[in-house]
mmCIF file of C-alpha atoms and ligand atoms in Angstrom:
data_model
loop_
_atom_site.group_PDB
_atom_site.id
_atom_site.type_symbol
_atom_site.label_atom_id
_atom_site.label_comp_id
_atom_site.label_asym_id
_atom_site.label_seq_id
_atom_site.Cartn_x
_atom_site.Cartn_y
_atom_site.Cartn_z
ATOM 1 C CA MET A 1 132.030 -136.228 23.503
ATOM 2 C CA LEU A 2 135.617 -135.305 24.379
ATOM 3 C CA GLU A 3 137.137 -138.270 26.205
ATOM 4 C CA ARG A 4 140.460 -139.380 27.650
ATOM 5 C CA THR A 5 142.004 -142.823 27.381
ATOM 6 C CA LEU A 6 145.238 -144.420 28.544
ATOM 7 C CA SER A 7 147.686 -145.695 25.949
ATOM 8 C CA ILE A 8 150.848 -147.706 26.609
ATOM 9 C CA ILE A 9 153.576 -148.440 24.096
ATOM 10 C CA LYS A 10 154.653 -151.808 25.494
ATOM 11 C CA PRO A 11 158.267 -153.002 26.049
ATOM 12 C CA ASP A 12 158.414 -154.914 22.744
ATOM 13 C CA ALA A 13 157.561 -151.828 20.664
ATOM 14 C CA VAL A 14 159.813 -149.477 22.662
ATOM 15 C CA LYS A 15 162.735 -151.891 22.291
ATOM 16 C CA ALA A 16 162.102 -152.230 18.545
ATOM 17 C CA LYS A 17 162.162 -148.404 18.242
ATOM 18 C CA ASN A 18 158.606 -148.301 16.915
ATOM 19 C CA ALA A 19 157.474 -145.632 19.403
ATOM 20 C CA GLY A 20 157.902 -142.745 16.970
ATOM 21 C CA LYS A 21 155.859 -144.460 14.265
ATOM 22 C CA ILE A 22 153.106 -145.323 16.753
ATOM 23 C CA ILE A 23 152.963 -141.736 18.094
ATOM 24 C CA GLU A 24 152.777 -140.459 14.503
ATOM 25 C CA MET A 25 149.744 -142.733 13.934
ATOM 26 C CA LEU A 26 148.069 -141.410 17.087
ATOM 27 C CA GLU A 27 148.520 -137.775 16.079
ATOM 28 C CA SER A 28 147.518 -138.301 12.449
ATOM 29 C CA ASN A 29 144.336 -140.013 13.655
ATOM 30 C CA GLY A 30 143.275 -136.982 15.671
ATOM 31 C CA PHE A 31 144.455 -137.898 19.182
ATOM 32 C CA SER A 32 146.037 -135.167 21.330
ATOM 33 C CA ILE A 33 148.733 -136.245 23.777
ATOM 34 C CA ILE A 34 147.913 -134.523 27.040
ATOM 35 C CA GLY A 35 150.287 -136.510 29.282
ATOM 36 C CA MET A 36 153.322 -138.648 28.506
ATOM 37 C CA LYS A 37 156.114 -140.442 30.380
ATOM 38 C CA LYS A 38 158.662 -143.188 29.843
ATOM 39 C CA ILE A 39 158.985 -145.550 32.804
ATOM 40 C CA HIS A 40 160.143 -149.061 33.670
ATOM 41 C CA LEU A 41 157.528 -150.875 35.776
ATOM 42 C CA THR A 42 158.492 -153.336 38.473
ATOM 43 C CA LYS A 43 156.797 -156.733 38.401
ATOM 44 C CA GLU A 44 154.701 -155.642 41.403
ATOM 45 C CA GLN A 45 153.569 -152.450 39.630
ATOM 46 C CA ALA A 46 152.674 -154.414 36.482
ATOM 47 C CA LYS A 47 150.642 -156.850 38.622
ATOM 48 C CA LYS A 48 148.775 -153.935 40.193
ATOM 49 C CA PHE A 49 148.061 -152.312 36.825
ATOM 50 C CA TYR A 50 146.675 -155.578 35.405
ATOM 51 C CA ILE A 51 144.869 -156.634 38.603
ATOM 52 C CA VAL A 52 141.632 -157.254 36.628
ATOM 53 C CA HIS A 53 143.429 -160.175 34.964
ATOM 54 C CA LYS A 54 144.774 -161.718 38.197
ATOM 55 C CA ASP A 55 142.901 -165.002 37.712
ATOM 56 C CA ARG A 56 143.707 -165.398 34.006
ATOM 57 C CA PRO A 57 146.286 -167.993 32.918
ATOM 58 C CA PHE A 58 148.382 -165.318 31.173
ATOM 59 C CA TYR A 59 148.703 -162.984 34.214
ATOM 60 C CA ASP A 60 152.188 -164.074 35.314
ATOM 61 C CA SER A 61 153.673 -164.080 31.815
ATOM 62 C CA LEU A 62 151.971 -160.772 30.920
ATOM 63 C CA THR A 63 153.324 -159.020 34.000
ATOM 64 C CA ASP A 64 156.837 -160.406 33.356
ATOM 65 C CA PHE A 65 156.613 -158.988 29.840
ATOM 66 C CA MET A 66 155.275 -155.599 30.959
ATOM 67 C CA SER A 67 158.136 -155.216 33.446
ATOM 68 C CA GLU A 68 160.962 -156.452 31.186
ATOM 69 C CA GLY A 69 161.864 -152.984 29.846
ATOM 70 C CA PRO A 70 160.705 -149.380 29.585
ATOM 71 C CA ILE A 71 157.248 -148.414 28.373
ATOM 72 C CA ILE A 72 155.813 -145.120 27.145
ATOM 73 C CA VAL A 73 152.553 -144.191 28.836
ATOM 74 C CA MET A 74 150.268 -141.531 27.358
ATOM 75 C CA VAL A 75 146.937 -139.934 28.107
ATOM 76 C CA LEU A 76 145.162 -139.344 24.797
ATOM 77 C CA GLU A 77 142.260 -136.981 24.238
ATOM 78 C CA LYS A 78 139.758 -136.920 21.376
ATOM 79 C CA ASP A 79 136.024 -137.193 20.734
ATOM 80 C CA ASN A 80 135.133 -140.847 21.448
ATOM 81 C CA ALA A 81 138.791 -141.535 22.341
ATOM 82 C CA ILE A 82 138.262 -144.868 24.135
ATOM 83 C CA GLU A 83 136.463 -146.659 21.297
ATOM 84 C CA ASP A 84 138.403 -144.923 18.513
ATOM 85 C CA TYR A 85 141.774 -145.847 20.025
ATOM 86 C CA ARG A 86 140.655 -149.484 20.491
ATOM 87 C CA LYS A 87 139.858 -149.524 16.744
ATOM 88 C CA LEU A 88 143.218 -147.999 15.834
ATOM 89 C CA MET A 89 145.022 -150.589 18.033
ATOM 90 C CA GLY A 90 143.272 -153.574 16.451
ATOM 91 C CA ALA A 91 142.424 -156.975 17.970
ATOM 92 C CA THR A 92 144.383 -158.328 20.955
ATOM 93 C CA ASN A 93 145.955 -161.011 18.756
ATOM 94 C CA PRO A 94 147.882 -159.238 15.948
ATOM 95 C CA GLU A 95 147.007 -162.166 13.634
ATOM 96 C CA ASP A 96 143.335 -161.193 13.943
ATOM 97 C CA ALA A 97 143.909 -157.427 13.767
ATOM 98 C CA GLU A 98 142.725 -155.491 10.716
ATOM 99 C CA GLU A 99 145.238 -154.245 8.161
ATOM 100 C CA GLY A 100 146.633 -150.841 9.038
ATOM 101 C CA THR A 101 146.069 -151.165 12.792
ATOM 102 C CA ILE A 102 148.928 -150.654 15.261
ATOM 103 C CA ARG A 103 148.890 -154.266 16.439
ATOM 104 C CA LYS A 104 148.834 -155.615 12.867
ATOM 105 C CA LEU A 105 151.790 -153.417 11.961
ATOM 106 C CA PHE A 106 153.906 -153.762 15.108
ATOM 107 C CA GLY A 107 152.599 -156.688 17.215
ATOM 108 C CA THR A 108 154.403 -160.044 17.389
ATOM 109 C CA ASN A 109 151.889 -162.335 19.105
ATOM 110 C CA ILE A 110 148.871 -162.270 21.439
ATOM 111 C CA GLU A 111 151.061 -161.234 24.393
ATOM 112 C CA ARG A 112 153.683 -159.055 22.709
ATOM 113 C CA ASN A 113 151.143 -156.896 20.919
ATOM 114 C CA ALA A 114 152.860 -153.485 20.975
ATOM 115 C CA VAL A 115 150.196 -151.361 22.700
ATOM 116 C CA HIS A 116 147.604 -151.151 25.464
ATOM 117 C CA GLY A 117 144.381 -149.135 25.460
ATOM 118 C CA SER A 118 141.655 -148.656 28.081
ATOM 119 C CA ASP A 119 138.475 -150.600 27.295
ATOM 120 C CA SER A 120 135.831 -148.489 29.092
ATOM 121 C CA LYS A 121 135.288 -145.155 30.871
ATOM 122 C CA GLU A 122 135.798 -146.932 34.203
ATOM 123 C CA SER A 123 139.090 -148.557 33.205
ATOM 124 C CA ALA A 124 140.307 -145.299 31.585
ATOM 125 C CA SER A 125 139.684 -143.470 34.838
ATOM 126 C CA TYR A 126 141.521 -146.122 36.925
ATOM 127 C CA GLU A 127 144.410 -146.423 34.468
ATOM 128 C CA ILE A 128 144.948 -142.663 34.001
ATOM 129 C CA GLY A 129 144.955 -142.217 37.781
ATOM 130 C CA PHE A 130 147.424 -145.105 38.135
ATOM 131 C CA PHE A 131 150.083 -143.247 36.134
ATOM 132 C CA PHE A 132 149.244 -139.525 36.288
ATOM 133 C CA ASN A 133 147.955 -136.878 38.636
ATOM 134 C CA GLU A 134 145.944 -133.893 37.314
ATOM 135 C CA LEU A 135 148.993 -131.568 37.463
ATOM 136 C CA GLU A 136 150.771 -133.738 34.893
ATOM 137 C CA LEU A 137 147.986 -133.433 32.302
ATOM 138 C CA VAL A 138 147.998 -130.372 30.042
HETATM 139 N N1 UDP B 201 147.175 -161.381 26.727
HETATM 140 C C1 UDP B 201 147.898 -162.571 26.630
HETATM 141 N N2 UDP B 201 147.220 -163.728 26.299
HETATM 142 C C2 UDP B 201 145.875 -163.771 26.090
HETATM 143 C C3 UDP B 201 145.150 -162.571 26.191
HETATM 144 C C4 UDP B 201 145.817 -161.400 26.513
HETATM 145 O O1 UDP B 201 149.094 -162.575 26.825
HETATM 146 O O2 UDP B 201 145.328 -164.846 25.807
HETATM 147 C C5 UDP B 201 147.876 -160.134 27.084
HETATM 148 C C6 UDP B 201 148.004 -159.156 25.916
HETATM 149 O O3 UDP B 201 149.251 -158.478 26.050
HETATM 150 C C7 UDP B 201 146.817 -158.232 26.150
HETATM 151 C C8 UDP B 201 146.797 -158.158 27.682
HETATM 152 O O4 UDP B 201 147.137 -159.479 28.101
HETATM 153 O O5 UDP B 201 146.995 -156.981 25.520
HETATM 154 C C9 UDP B 201 145.480 -157.765 28.291
HETATM 155 O O6 UDP B 201 144.468 -158.639 27.790
HETATM 156 P P1 UDP B 201 143.058 -158.075 27.327
HETATM 157 O O7 UDP B 201 142.149 -159.244 27.167
HETATM 158 O O8 UDP B 201 142.626 -156.978 28.244
HETATM 159 O O9 UDP B 201 143.360 -157.499 25.862
HETATM 160 P P2 UDP B 201 143.431 -155.989 25.320
HETATM 161 O O10 UDP B 201 142.395 -155.200 26.062
HETATM 162 O O11 UDP B 201 144.848 -155.499 25.587
HETATM 163 O O12 UDP B 201 143.139 -156.105 23.844
HETATM 164 MG MG1 MG B 202 142.135 -154.974 28.110
#
């Protein structure tokens, strides 16, 4: 079934100029980019985006990281996009990610892991709505 998911190229990967290589991987794996923007989140915006993790020990450090520099946010569309993009990203910790995945190739550690991807239909819907309105999606 055609699905949409939210992808973020995180500040580490944007700063390292890996965005082009990551976008190339998305397109060559069948994802269509139907919305895209480059923005610099405030700490407060990063905290709101990651509100599901508010009680986790890494919440403060994660939201510092996500607001330290610009990110590239995309809405991706494909059959089975949510699960397929999670597979292409690889495990949260790049050390555990499979060869050839985005996090294995471009991640540094469990926090600075290059990319974000929605983990369910519910989170995709919340996360897409957080960054885009319908008029911005083609
Ligand atoms: N994270 C972290 N330490 C951890 C787990 C996660 O810094 O022990 C960061 C990491 O950047 C991760 C994000 O918090 O991508 C969200 O965590 P989640 O468990 O949702 O992982 P994901 O869905 O991104 O694989
Ligand atoms: Mg997650």
